[in-house]
PDB file of C-alpha atoms in Angstrom:
ATOM      1  CA  MET A  45      93.600  64.418 -60.338  1.00  0.00           C
ATOM      2  CA  THR A  46      92.605  67.986 -60.987  1.00  0.00           C
ATOM      3  CA  LEU A  47      89.166  68.376 -62.722  1.00  0.00           C
ATOM      4  CA  VAL A  48      89.016  71.185 -65.369  1.00  0.00           C
ATOM      5  CA  SER A  49      85.652  72.491 -66.397  1.00  0.00           C
ATOM      6  CA  VAL A  50      85.180  74.135 -69.899  1.00  0.00           C
ATOM      7  CA  ILE A  51      82.179  76.297 -70.514  1.00  0.00           C
ATOM      8  CA  VAL A  52      80.935  76.152 -73.977  1.00  0.00           C
ATOM      9  CA  PRO A  53      78.111  79.012 -74.437  1.00  0.00           C
ATOM     10  CA  CYS A  54      76.001  78.378 -77.537  1.00  0.00           C
ATOM     11  CA  ARG A  55      73.265  79.746 -79.667  1.00  0.00           C
ATOM     12  CA  ASN A  56      72.578  78.343 -83.053  1.00  0.00           C
ATOM     13  CA  GLY A  57      76.239  77.004 -83.288  1.00  0.00           C
ATOM     14  CA  GLU A  58      75.187  74.063 -85.372  1.00  0.00           C
ATOM     15  CA  PRO A  59      77.692  74.379 -88.234  1.00  0.00           C
ATOM     16  CA  PHE A  60      80.663  74.359 -85.628  1.00  0.00           C
ATOM     17  CA  VAL A  61      79.677  73.364 -82.064  1.00  0.00           C
ATOM     18  CA  ALA A  62      80.115  69.632 -82.512  1.00  0.00           C
ATOM     19  CA  ASP A  63      83.880  70.309 -83.706  1.00  0.00           C
ATOM     20  CA  ALA A  64      84.400  72.653 -80.863  1.00  0.00           C
ATOM     21  CA  VAL A  65      83.302  70.262 -78.205  1.00  0.00           C
ATOM     22  CA  ARG A  66      85.374  67.448 -79.736  1.00  0.00           C
ATOM     23  CA  SER A  67      88.430  69.362 -79.618  1.00  0.00           C
ATOM     24  CA  VAL A  68      87.793  69.997 -75.913  1.00  0.00           C
ATOM     25  CA  LEU A  69      87.137  66.444 -75.133  1.00  0.00           C
ATOM     26  CA  ALA A  70      90.355  65.479 -76.962  1.00  0.00           C
ATOM     27  CA  GLN A  71      92.482  67.138 -74.217  1.00  0.00           C
ATOM     28  CA  ASN A  72      94.358  64.678 -72.075  1.00  0.00           C
ATOM     29  CA  VAL A  73      93.150  65.925 -68.704  1.00  0.00           C
ATOM     30  CA  ASP A  74      90.259  65.095 -66.390  1.00  0.00           C
ATOM     31  CA  LEU A  75      87.625  67.303 -67.776  1.00  0.00           C
ATOM     32  CA  GLU A  76      83.922  68.323 -67.978  1.00  0.00           C
ATOM     33  CA  VAL A  77      82.298  70.281 -70.558  1.00  0.00           C
ATOM     34  CA  VAL A  78      79.270  72.312 -69.655  1.00  0.00           C
ATOM     35  CA  LEU A  79      77.490  73.375 -73.073  1.00  0.00           C
ATOM     36  CA  VAL A  80      74.962  76.424 -72.092  1.00  0.00           C
ATOM     37  CA  ASP A  81      72.253  76.250 -74.702  1.00  0.00           C
ATOM     38  CA  ASP A  82      71.174  80.076 -74.826  1.00  0.00           C
ATOM     39  CA  GLY A  83      68.033  79.514 -76.816  1.00  0.00           C
ATOM     40  CA  SER A  84      69.347  77.689 -80.100  1.00  0.00           C
ATOM     41  CA  THR A  85      66.666  77.275 -82.795  1.00  0.00           C
ATOM     42  CA  ASP A  86      68.881  74.812 -85.044  1.00  0.00           C
ATOM     43  CA  THR A  87      70.296  71.342 -84.275  1.00  0.00           C
ATOM     44  CA  SER A  88      73.149  72.598 -82.188  1.00  0.00           C
ATOM     45  CA  VAL A  89      72.211  70.642 -78.900  1.00  0.00           C
ATOM     46  CA  GLN A  90      71.313  67.604 -80.860  1.00  0.00           C
ATOM     47  CA  SER A  91      74.591  67.364 -82.702  1.00  0.00           C
ATOM     48  CA  VAL A  92      76.432  67.790 -79.218  1.00  0.00           C
ATOM     49  CA  ARG A  93      74.212  64.935 -77.621  1.00  0.00           C
ATOM     50  CA  ALA A  94      75.073  62.725 -80.680  1.00  0.00           C
ATOM     51  CA  ILE A  95      78.752  62.766 -79.510  1.00  0.00           C
ATOM     52  CA  GLY A  96      77.671  60.551 -76.759  1.00  0.00           C
ATOM     53  CA  ASP A  97      80.261  61.475 -74.257  1.00  0.00           C
ATOM     54  CA  PRO A  98      79.309  61.566 -70.420  1.00  0.00           C
ATOM     55  CA  ARG A  99      81.666  64.226 -69.607  1.00  0.00           C
ATOM     56  CA  VAL A 100      79.299  66.676 -71.352  1.00  0.00           C
ATOM     57  CA  ARG A 101      76.389  68.255 -69.579  1.00  0.00           C
ATOM     58  CA  ILE A 102      73.789  70.590 -71.358  1.00  0.00           C
ATOM     59  CA  ILE A 103      72.119  73.314 -69.413  1.00  0.00           C
ATOM     60  CA  GLU A 104      69.559  75.955 -70.422  1.00  0.00           C
ATOM     61  CA  GLY A 105      70.748  79.429 -70.604  1.00  0.00           C
ATOM     62  CA  PRO A 106      68.713  82.751 -69.862  1.00  0.00           C
ATOM     63  CA  ARG A 107      68.685  83.770 -73.498  1.00  0.00           C
ATOM     64  CA  THR A 108      70.205  87.372 -72.889  1.00  0.00           C
ATOM     65  CA  GLY A 109      73.675  87.018 -74.505  1.00  0.00           C
ATOM     66  CA  VAL A 110      77.052  85.450 -73.766  1.00  0.00           C
ATOM     67  CA  SER A 111      77.717  87.125 -70.491  1.00  0.00           C
ATOM     68  CA  SER A 112      74.734  85.799 -68.769  1.00  0.00           C
ATOM     69  CA  ALA A 113      75.214  82.471 -70.641  1.00  0.00           C
ATOM     70  CA  THR A 114      78.631  82.140 -69.223  1.00  0.00           C
ATOM     71  CA  ASN A 115      77.571  83.336 -65.729  1.00  0.00           C
ATOM     72  CA  ALA A 116      74.908  80.475 -65.784  1.00  0.00           C
ATOM     73  CA  ALA A 117      77.327  77.683 -66.074  1.00  0.00           C
ATOM     74  CA  LEU A 118      79.253  78.863 -62.862  1.00  0.00           C
ATOM     75  CA  PRO A 119      77.059  77.263 -60.369  1.00  0.00           C
ATOM     76  CA  HIS A 120      77.216  74.107 -62.360  1.00  0.00           C
ATOM     77  CA  LEU A 121      81.013  73.826 -62.472  1.00  0.00           C
ATOM     78  CA  ARG A 122      82.720  70.756 -60.592  1.00  0.00           C
ATOM     79  CA  GLY A 123      86.309  71.658 -61.665  1.00  0.00           C
ATOM     80  CA  GLN A 124      88.903  73.438 -59.716  1.00  0.00           C
ATOM     81  CA  LEU A 125      90.091  74.939 -62.742  1.00  0.00           C
ATOM     82  CA  MET A 126      88.035  76.499 -65.690  1.00  0.00           C
ATOM     83  CA  ALA A 127      88.245  77.656 -69.127  1.00  0.00           C
ATOM     84  CA  ARG A 128      85.801  78.872 -72.001  1.00  0.00           C
ATOM     85  CA  CYS A 129      85.418  77.800 -75.655  1.00  0.00           C
ATOM     86  CA  ASP A 130      82.977  79.441 -77.776  1.00  0.00           C
ATOM     87  CA  ALA A 131      80.728  77.197 -80.071  1.00  0.00           C
ATOM     88  CA  ASP A 132      82.565  78.237 -83.204  1.00  0.00           C
ATOM     89  CA  ASP A 133      86.117  77.926 -82.125  1.00  0.00           C
ATOM     90  CA  LEU A 134      88.608  75.234 -81.368  1.00  0.00           C
ATOM     91  CA  TYR A 135      91.149  73.986 -78.688  1.00  0.00           C
ATOM     92  CA  PRO A 136      94.530  72.888 -80.211  1.00  0.00           C
ATOM     93  CA  PRO A 137      95.923  69.610 -78.777  1.00  0.00           C
ATOM     94  CA  GLY A 138      97.793  69.446 -75.501  1.00  0.00           C
ATOM     95  CA  ARG A 139      96.351  72.994 -74.364  1.00  0.00           C
ATOM     96  CA  LEU A 140      94.545  71.867 -71.265  1.00  0.00           C
ATOM     97  CA  GLU A 141      97.137  69.410 -70.146  1.00  0.00           C
ATOM     98  CA  TRP A 142      99.993  71.947 -70.289  1.00  0.00           C
ATOM     99  CA  GLN A 143      97.932  74.777 -68.510  1.00  0.00           C
ATOM    100  CA  CYS A 144      96.565  72.385 -65.734  1.00  0.00           C
ATOM    101  CA  ARG A 145     100.006  71.215 -64.932  1.00  0.00           C
ATOM    102  CA  TRP A 146     101.484  74.796 -64.696  1.00  0.00           C
ATOM    103  CA  MET A 147      98.491  75.955 -62.717  1.00  0.00           C
ATOM    104  CA  ASN A 148      99.058  73.246 -60.261  1.00  0.00           C
ATOM    105  CA  GLU A 149     102.826  74.009 -60.027  1.00  0.00           C
ATOM    106  CA  HIS A 150     102.123  77.740 -59.504  1.00  0.00           C
ATOM    107  CA  PRO A 151      99.654  78.107 -56.879  1.00  0.00           C
ATOM    108  CA  GLN A 152     100.509  81.832 -56.314  1.00  0.00           C
ATOM    109  CA  PHE A 153      98.924  82.498 -59.864  1.00  0.00           C
ATOM    110  CA  ASP A 154      95.247  82.552 -60.549  1.00  0.00           C
ATOM    111  CA  ALA A 155      95.276  82.384 -64.092  1.00  0.00           C
ATOM    112  CA  VAL A 156      97.653  81.666 -67.379  1.00  0.00           C
ATOM    113  CA  CYS A 157      97.060  82.822 -70.725  1.00  0.00           C
ATOM    114  CA  GLY A 158      98.785  82.808 -74.124  1.00  0.00           C
ATOM    115  CA  ARG A 159      98.336  83.305 -77.879  1.00  0.00           C
ATOM    116  CA  PHE A 160      95.567  82.447 -80.292  1.00  0.00           C
ATOM    117  CA  LEU A 161      95.225  81.850 -83.820  1.00  0.00           C
ATOM    118  CA  MET A 162      92.552  83.484 -86.164  1.00  0.00           C
ATOM    119  CA  MET A 163      91.074  81.302 -88.920  1.00  0.00           C
ATOM    120  CA  THR A 164      88.563  81.686 -91.635  1.00  0.00           C
ATOM    121  CA  ARG A 165      85.133  80.198 -91.544  1.00  0.00           C
ATOM    122  CA  ASP A 166      86.516  77.041 -93.354  1.00  0.00           C
ATOM    123  CA  GLY A 167      89.288  76.754 -90.706  1.00  0.00           C
ATOM    124  CA  SER A 168      92.114  78.119 -92.958  1.00  0.00           C
ATOM    125  CA  GLU A 169      94.800  79.970 -90.891  1.00  0.00           C
ATOM    126  CA  VAL A 170      94.832  83.699 -90.895  1.00  0.00           C
ATOM    127  CA  SER A 171      97.430  84.737 -88.564  1.00  0.00           C
ATOM    128  CA  GLU A 172      98.671  84.075 -84.900  1.00  0.00           C
ATOM    129  CA  VAL A 173      97.654  86.944 -82.572  1.00  0.00           C
ATOM    130  CA  ALA A 174      99.101  88.133 -79.122  1.00  0.00           C
ATOM    131  CA  GLU A 175     101.883  90.397 -78.069  1.00  0.00           C
ATOM    132  CA  GLY A 176     105.011  89.277 -76.589  1.00  0.00           C
ATOM    133  CA  ALA A 177     107.636  86.418 -77.275  1.00  0.00           C
ATOM    134  CA  ILE A 178     108.561  86.151 -73.577  1.00  0.00           C
ATOM    135  CA  ALA A 179     106.803  84.325 -70.633  1.00  0.00           C
ATOM    136  CA  GLU A 180     106.206  86.763 -68.279  1.00  0.00           C
ATOM    137  CA  GLU A 181     103.685  88.018 -65.491  1.00  0.00           C
ATOM    138  CA  VAL A 182     100.955  90.614 -66.905  1.00  0.00           C
ATOM    139  CA  THR A 183      98.911  91.379 -63.678  1.00  0.00           C
ATOM    140  CA  ALA A 184     100.457  95.014 -63.774  1.00  0.00           C
ATOM    141  CA  GLU A 185      99.451  95.723 -67.487  1.00  0.00           C
ATOM    142  CA  LEU A 186      95.955  94.404 -66.806  1.00  0.00           C
ATOM    143  CA  SER A 187      95.624  96.931 -63.800  1.00  0.00           C
ATOM    144  CA  GLU A 188      96.411  99.595 -66.357  1.00  0.00           C
ATOM    145  CA  GLY A 189      93.670  98.424 -68.927  1.00  0.00           C
ATOM    146  CA  THR A 190      96.016  96.606 -71.267  1.00  0.00           C
ATOM    147  CA  THR A 191      95.186  92.987 -72.505  1.00  0.00           C
ATOM    148  CA  ARG A 192      97.217  91.218 -74.993  1.00  0.00           C
ATOM    149  CA  THR A 193      95.016  88.281 -75.904  1.00  0.00           C
ATOM    150  CA  HIS A 194      91.670  86.449 -76.038  1.00  0.00           C
ATOM    151  CA  PHE A 195      89.958  85.473 -72.641  1.00  0.00           C
ATOM    152  CA  ASN A 196      89.548  81.910 -74.323  1.00  0.00           C
ATOM    153  CA  THR A 197      93.163  81.279 -74.107  1.00  0.00           C
ATOM    154  CA  TRP A 198      92.992  81.643 -70.426  1.00  0.00           C
ATOM    155  CA  MET A 199      92.839  79.001 -67.678  1.00  0.00           C
ATOM    156  CA  CYS A 200      91.455  80.377 -64.404  1.00  0.00           C
ATOM    157  CA  ARG A 201      90.850  79.171 -60.814  1.00  0.00           C
ATOM    158  CA  THR A 202      86.955  78.508 -60.654  1.00  0.00           C
ATOM    159  CA  ALA A 203      86.781  80.113 -57.024  1.00  0.00           C
ATOM    160  CA  VAL A 204      88.448  83.264 -58.398  1.00  0.00           C
ATOM    161  CA  ILE A 205      85.873  83.718 -61.231  1.00  0.00           C
ATOM    162  CA  ARG A 206      82.968  83.030 -58.897  1.00  0.00           C
ATOM    163  CA  ALA A 207      84.471  85.675 -56.260  1.00  0.00           C
ATOM    164  CA  LEU A 208      84.695  87.986 -59.301  1.00  0.00           C
ATOM    165  CA  GLY A 209      81.022  87.449 -60.165  1.00  0.00           C
ATOM    166  CA  GLY A 210      81.869  86.320 -63.540  1.00  0.00           C
ATOM    167  CA  CYS A 211      80.777  88.382 -66.446  1.00  0.00           C
ATOM    168  CA  ARG A 212      78.922  91.457 -65.945  1.00  0.00           C
ATOM    169  CA  ASP A 213      75.658  91.838 -67.802  1.00  0.00           C
ATOM    170  CA  TYR A 214      76.301  95.237 -68.866  1.00  0.00           C
ATOM    171  CA  PHE A 215      78.795  93.910 -71.267  1.00  0.00           C
ATOM    172  CA  THR A 216      76.803  92.527 -74.055  1.00  0.00           C
ATOM    173  CA  CYS A 217      80.307  92.521 -76.177  1.00  0.00           C
ATOM    174  CA  GLY A 218      83.625  92.885 -74.389  1.00  0.00           C
ATOM    175  CA  GLU A 219      82.543  90.889 -71.508  1.00  0.00           C
ATOM    176  CA  ASP A 220      85.861  88.902 -71.692  1.00  0.00           C
ATOM    177  CA  ILE A 221      87.987  92.122 -71.783  1.00  0.00           C
ATOM    178  CA  ASP A 222      86.224  93.319 -68.627  1.00  0.00           C
ATOM    179  CA  LEU A 223      86.547  89.973 -66.828  1.00  0.00           C
ATOM    180  CA  MET A 224      90.235  89.611 -67.584  1.00  0.00           C
ATOM    181  CA  LEU A 225      91.039  93.477 -66.391  1.00  0.00           C
ATOM    182  CA  ARG A 226      89.104  92.567 -63.159  1.00  0.00           C
ATOM    183  CA  HIS A 227      91.537  90.044 -62.141  1.00  0.00           C
ATOM    184  CA  ALA A 228      94.176  92.647 -61.424  1.00  0.00           C
ATOM    185  CA  PRO A 229      95.671  93.583 -59.041  1.00  0.00           C
ATOM    186  CA  ALA A 230      94.455  90.938 -56.528  1.00  0.00           C
ATOM    187  CA  HIS A 231      94.778  87.902 -58.721  1.00  0.00           C
ATOM    188  CA  ARG A 232      97.988  87.056 -60.622  1.00  0.00           C
ATOM    189  CA  VAL A 233      98.063  86.351 -64.236  1.00  0.00           C
ATOM    190  CA  TRP A 234     100.952  84.749 -66.101  1.00  0.00           C
ATOM    191  CA  TYR A 235     101.576  84.941 -70.011  1.00  0.00           C
ATOM    192  CA  GLU A 236     102.917  82.178 -71.804  1.00  0.00           C
ATOM    193  CA  PRO A 237     103.752  82.519 -75.652  1.00  0.00           C
ATOM    194  CA  ARG A 238     102.223  79.282 -76.725  1.00  0.00           C
ATOM    195  CA  THR A 239      99.172  79.194 -79.029  1.00  0.00           C
ATOM    196  CA  TRP A 240      96.113  77.892 -77.104  1.00  0.00           C
ATOM    197  CA  TYR A 241      93.071  78.760 -78.946  1.00  0.00           C
ATOM    198  CA  ARG A 242      91.754  78.745 -82.765  1.00  0.00           C
ATOM    199  CA  TYR A 243      89.274  81.699 -83.267  1.00  0.00           C
ATOM    200  CA  ARG A 244      87.008  81.427 -86.212  1.00  0.00           C
ATOM    201  CA  LEU A 245      86.158  84.763 -87.938  1.00  0.00           C
ATOM    202  CA  HIS A 246      82.704  84.673 -89.798  1.00  0.00           C
ATOM    203  CA  GLU A 247      79.846  86.883 -89.902  1.00  0.00           C
ATOM    204  CA  GLY A 248      77.507  84.826 -87.264  1.00  0.00           C
ATOM    205  CA  THR A 249      79.984  86.044 -84.290  1.00  0.00           C
ATOM    206  CA  THR A 250      79.198  88.778 -81.732  1.00  0.00           C
ATOM    207  CA  THR A 251      81.827  90.858 -83.055  1.00  0.00           C
ATOM    208  CA  HIS A 252      80.416  90.818 -86.644  1.00  0.00           C
ATOM    209  CA  SER A 253      76.594  91.110 -85.866  1.00  0.00           C
ATOM    210  CA  MET A 254      76.910  94.001 -83.308  1.00  0.00           C
ATOM    211  CA  PRO A 255      76.842  97.534 -84.366  1.00  0.00           C
ATOM    212  CA  SER A 256      80.417  98.353 -84.507  1.00  0.00           C
ATOM    213  CA  ASN A 257      80.104 101.713 -82.735  1.00  0.00           C
ATOM    214  CA  GLN A 258      78.513  99.863 -79.604  1.00  0.00           C
ATOM    215  CA  ARG A 259      81.344  97.031 -79.806  1.00  0.00           C
ATOM    216  CA  VAL A 260      84.223  99.721 -79.900  1.00  0.00           C
ATOM    217  CA  PHE A 261      82.226 101.578 -77.150  1.00  0.00           C
ATOM    218  CA  LEU A 262      82.058  98.649 -74.777  1.00  0.00           C
ATOM    219  CA  GLU A 263      85.511  97.584 -75.292  1.00  0.00           C
ATOM    220  CA  GLN A 264      86.788 101.215 -74.334  1.00  0.00           C
ATOM    221  CA  LYS A 265      84.476 101.290 -71.408  1.00  0.00           C
ATOM    222  CA  ALA A 266      86.004  97.950 -69.916  1.00  0.00           C
ATOM    223  CA  ARG A 267      89.497  99.540 -70.181  1.00  0.00           C
ATOM    224  CA  GLU A 268      88.323 103.029 -68.632  1.00  0.00           C
ATOM    225  CA  PHE A 269      86.746 101.166 -65.854  1.00  0.00           C
ATOM    226  CA  ALA A 270      90.134  99.376 -65.247  1.00  0.00           C
ATOM    227  CA  ARG A 271      91.858 102.743 -65.009  1.00  0.00           C
ATOM    228  CA  GLN A 272      88.937 103.850 -62.594  1.00  0.00           C
ATOM    229  CA  ARG A 273      89.760 100.900 -60.340  1.00  0.00           C
ATOM    230  CA  GLN A 274      93.403 101.688 -60.450  1.00  0.00           C
ATOM    231  CA  GLN A 275      92.867 105.194 -59.222  1.00  0.00           C
ATOM    232  CA  THR A 276      90.132 104.898 -56.696  1.00  0.00           C
ATOM    233  CA  GLY A 277      89.559 101.144 -56.210  1.00  0.00           C
ATOM    234  CA  ALA A 278      86.325 101.155 -57.821  1.00  0.00           C
ATOM    235  CA  ASP A 279      84.572 101.727 -61.166  1.00  0.00           C
ATOM    236  CA  ASP A 280      81.137 103.406 -62.044  1.00  0.00           C
ATOM    237  CA  LEU A 281      79.355 100.133 -62.274  1.00  0.00           C
ATOM    238  CA  MET A 282      80.633  99.080 -58.873  1.00  0.00           C
ATOM    239  CA  ARG A 283      79.310 102.625 -57.491  1.00  0.00           C
ATOM    240  CA  GLY A 284      76.213 101.911 -58.845  1.00  0.00           C
ATOM    241  CA  ALA A 285      76.278 104.771 -61.287  1.00  0.00           C
ATOM    242  CA  ALA A 286      73.988 104.794 -64.333  1.00  0.00           C
ATOM    243  CA  PRO A 287      75.469 102.521 -66.987  1.00  0.00           C
ATOM    244  CA  PRO A 288      76.904 104.614 -69.859  1.00  0.00           C
ATOM    245  CA  VAL A 289      75.174 104.149 -73.227  1.00  0.00           C
ATOM    246  CA  PRO A 290      76.892 104.604 -76.635  1.00  0.00           C
ATOM    247  CA  GLU A 291      76.361 108.026 -78.240  1.00  0.00           C
ATOM    248  CA  GLY A 292      75.050 108.436 -81.828  1.00  0.00           C
ATOM    249  CA  GLY A 293      73.092 106.069 -84.018  1.00  0.00           C
ATOM    250  CA  ASN A 294      74.203 102.575 -84.723  1.00  0.00           C
ATOM    251  CA  CYS A 295      76.787 101.822 -87.261  1.00  0.00           C
ATOM    252  CA  LYS A 296      77.009  98.798 -89.391  1.00  0.00           C
ATOM    253  CA  PRO A 297      78.668  95.681 -87.974  1.00  0.00           C
ATOM    254  CA  SER A 298      82.317  95.118 -89.201  1.00  0.00           C
ATOM    255  CA  LEU A 299      82.558  92.283 -91.947  1.00  0.00           C
ATOM    256  CA  ALA A 300      84.331  89.336 -91.114  1.00  0.00           C
ATOM    257  CA  ALA A 301      85.983  89.235 -94.548  1.00  0.00           C
ATOM    258  CA  GLU A 302      87.249  93.062 -93.760  1.00  0.00           C
ATOM    259  CA  GLN A 303      88.823  91.758 -90.524  1.00  0.00           C
ATOM    260  CA  VAL A 304      90.328  88.882 -92.262  1.00  0.00           C
ATOM    261  CA  GLN A 305      91.931  91.216 -94.727  1.00  0.00           C
ATOM    262  CA  GLY A 306      93.310  93.539 -92.627  1.00  0.00           C
ATOM    263  CA  VAL A 307      94.866  90.852 -90.411  1.00  0.00           C
ATOM    264  CA  LEU A 308      96.355  89.042 -93.557  1.00  0.00           C
ATOM    265  CA  LEU A 309      97.967  92.547 -94.708  1.00  0.00           C
ATOM    266  CA  GLY A 310      99.395  93.077 -91.299  1.00  0.00           C
ATOM    267  CA  ARG A 311     100.905  89.734 -91.480  1.00  0.00           C
ATOM    268  CA  ALA A 312     102.242  90.057 -94.825  1.00  0.00           C
ATOM    269  CA  TRP A 313     104.070  93.428 -93.680  1.00  0.00           C
ATOM    270  CA  LYS A 314     105.301  91.611 -90.779  1.00  0.00           C
ATOM    271  CA  GLU A 315     106.845  88.989 -92.920  1.00  0.00           C
ATOM    272  CA  HIS A 316     108.188  91.579 -95.314  1.00  0.00           C
ATOM    273  CA  ARG A 317     110.140  93.441 -92.349  1.00  0.00           C
ATOM    274  CA  SER A 318     111.399  89.965 -91.515  1.00  0.00           C
ATOM    275  CA  GLY A 319     113.014  89.558 -94.832  1.00  0.00           C
ATOM    276  CA  LYS A 320     110.535  87.110 -96.137  1.00  0.00           C
ATOM    277  CA  LYS A 321     109.669  88.491 -99.441  1.00  0.00           C
ATOM    278  CA  ARG A 322     108.024  85.355-101.005  1.00  0.00           C
ATOM    279  CA  GLU A 323     105.985  84.657 -98.193  1.00  0.00           C
ATOM    280  CA  ALA A 324     104.926  88.272 -97.688  1.00  0.00           C
ATOM    281  CA  LEU A 325     103.686  88.355-101.422  1.00  0.00           C
ATOM    282  CA  SER A 326     101.821  85.041-101.003  1.00  0.00           C
ATOM    283  CA  THR A 327      99.946  86.601 -97.689  1.00  0.00           C
ATOM    284  CA  GLY A 328      99.423  89.841 -99.581  1.00  0.00           C
ATOM    285  CA  VAL A 329      97.653  88.090-102.608  1.00  0.00           C
ATOM    286  CA  ARG A 330      95.641  86.201-100.295  1.00  0.00           C
ATOM    287  CA  ALA A 331      94.455  89.284 -98.425  1.00  0.00           C
ATOM    288  CA  CYS A 332      93.390  90.972-101.734  1.00  0.00           C
ATOM    289  CA  LEU A 333      91.457  87.967-102.951  1.00  0.00           C
ATOM    290  CA  THR A 334      89.611  88.151 -99.581  1.00  0.00           C
ATOM    291  CA  ARG A 335      88.156  91.316-100.696  1.00  0.00           C
ATOM    292  CA  PRO A 336      88.869  91.924-104.229  1.00  0.00           C
ATOM    293  CA  ALA A 337      87.115  95.257-104.728  1.00  0.00           C
ATOM    294  CA  ASN A 338      89.092  96.825-101.994  1.00  0.00           C
ATOM    295  CA  PHE A 339      91.469  99.034-103.913  1.00  0.00           C
ATOM    296  CA  LYS A 340      93.581 100.127-101.022  1.00  0.00           C
ATOM    297  CA  ALA A 341      94.473  96.265-100.300  1.00  0.00           C
ATOM    298  CA  TRP A 342      95.827  95.985-104.032  1.00  0.00           C
ATOM    299  CA  ARG A 343      97.642  99.272-103.477  1.00  0.00           C
ATOM    300  CA  SER A 344      99.378  97.894-100.390  1.00  0.00           C
ATOM    301  CA  LEU A 345     100.338  94.846-102.310  1.00  0.00           C
ATOM    302  CA  LEU A 346     101.993  96.736-105.000  1.00  0.00           C
ATOM    303  CA  VAL A 347     103.946  98.657-102.522  1.00  0.00           C
ATOM    304  CA  LEU A 348     105.043  95.666-100.884  1.00  0.00           C
ATOM    305  CA  ALA A 349     106.235  94.152-104.028  1.00  0.00           C
ATOM    306  CA  LEU A 350     108.203  97.197-104.891  1.00  0.00           C
ATOM    307  CA  ARG A 351     109.873  97.728-101.602  1.00  0.00           C
ATOM    308  CA  PRO A 352     113.116  95.926-100.656  1.00  0.00           C
ATOM    309  CA  ALA A 353     112.395  93.336 -97.927  1.00  0.00           C
ATOM    310  CA  GLY A 354     113.093  94.636 -94.569  1.00  0.00           C
ATOM    311  CA  ASP A 355     111.266  98.163 -95.337  1.00  0.00           C
ATOM    312  CA  ASN A 356     108.212  98.931 -93.121  1.00  0.00           C
ATOM    313  CA  ALA A 357     104.710  99.261 -94.312  1.00  0.00           C
ATOM    314  CA  PRO A 358     103.512 102.569 -95.548  1.00  0.00           C
ATOM    315  CA  SER A 359     102.001 104.959 -93.155  1.00  0.00           C
TER     316      SER A 359
END
């Protein structure tokens, strides 16, 4: 039976981490969970130990961020297949069973990925995310610097992640984008339009605690490096060039509520274009109430209410 290893990086994840681990342990596969405690000062570790499941192992992380925390787990993995679950997120039922079976049936592929669902801090659904309703290979688009989903929807071959060197420490954010892109072109990746991850939006995430200009800069660099590798076979980091740094001062981190509102408005207009006027209005109201002081959101809702179902969003 194929063993699946799931890495759970954690720093002060006490409100959510026990539920995250339980959602992994509920998967119907032979598995192990390697929780990397990356310097927690709350009761995260105690809450996971209290689960009392022998399939969970806890190791200490280097306390230098999610990239190195993920890498710290790699030597400890016993499974031929691996995945990651962040400490504040969840796996839906049946995810690992389906992916494990697919990977065993398709040895020519080194990873399979899918859709994910955004949710609020309390677990309420925001919207499903990922481009494409057709199952297809995505290796070529990864070579060009295009990603369509979150790394935590992926199941990978452990040997391949080790061969790639895991995450690169340069990426204090966007390490998952960089790791996905470095699979191509040598390692084939398949996309399946199934929802395999529940991603929680809240202020404690790296995305919403890092200055927004740094986050955007690193994500752009990951894609730029992919294009460099496609053109020359190597990127600047691989060639030993001085790591690029973002210019200008730090911008404020983006707010989780701002992202939730934007995603909900996008969902409302998608429902509107599909002719689902009532659902669109309901989603639009929910978006406005997420940040009631944002006049632009209310204006968007008004336009949505006045336009016939099927019309596009305003530019």
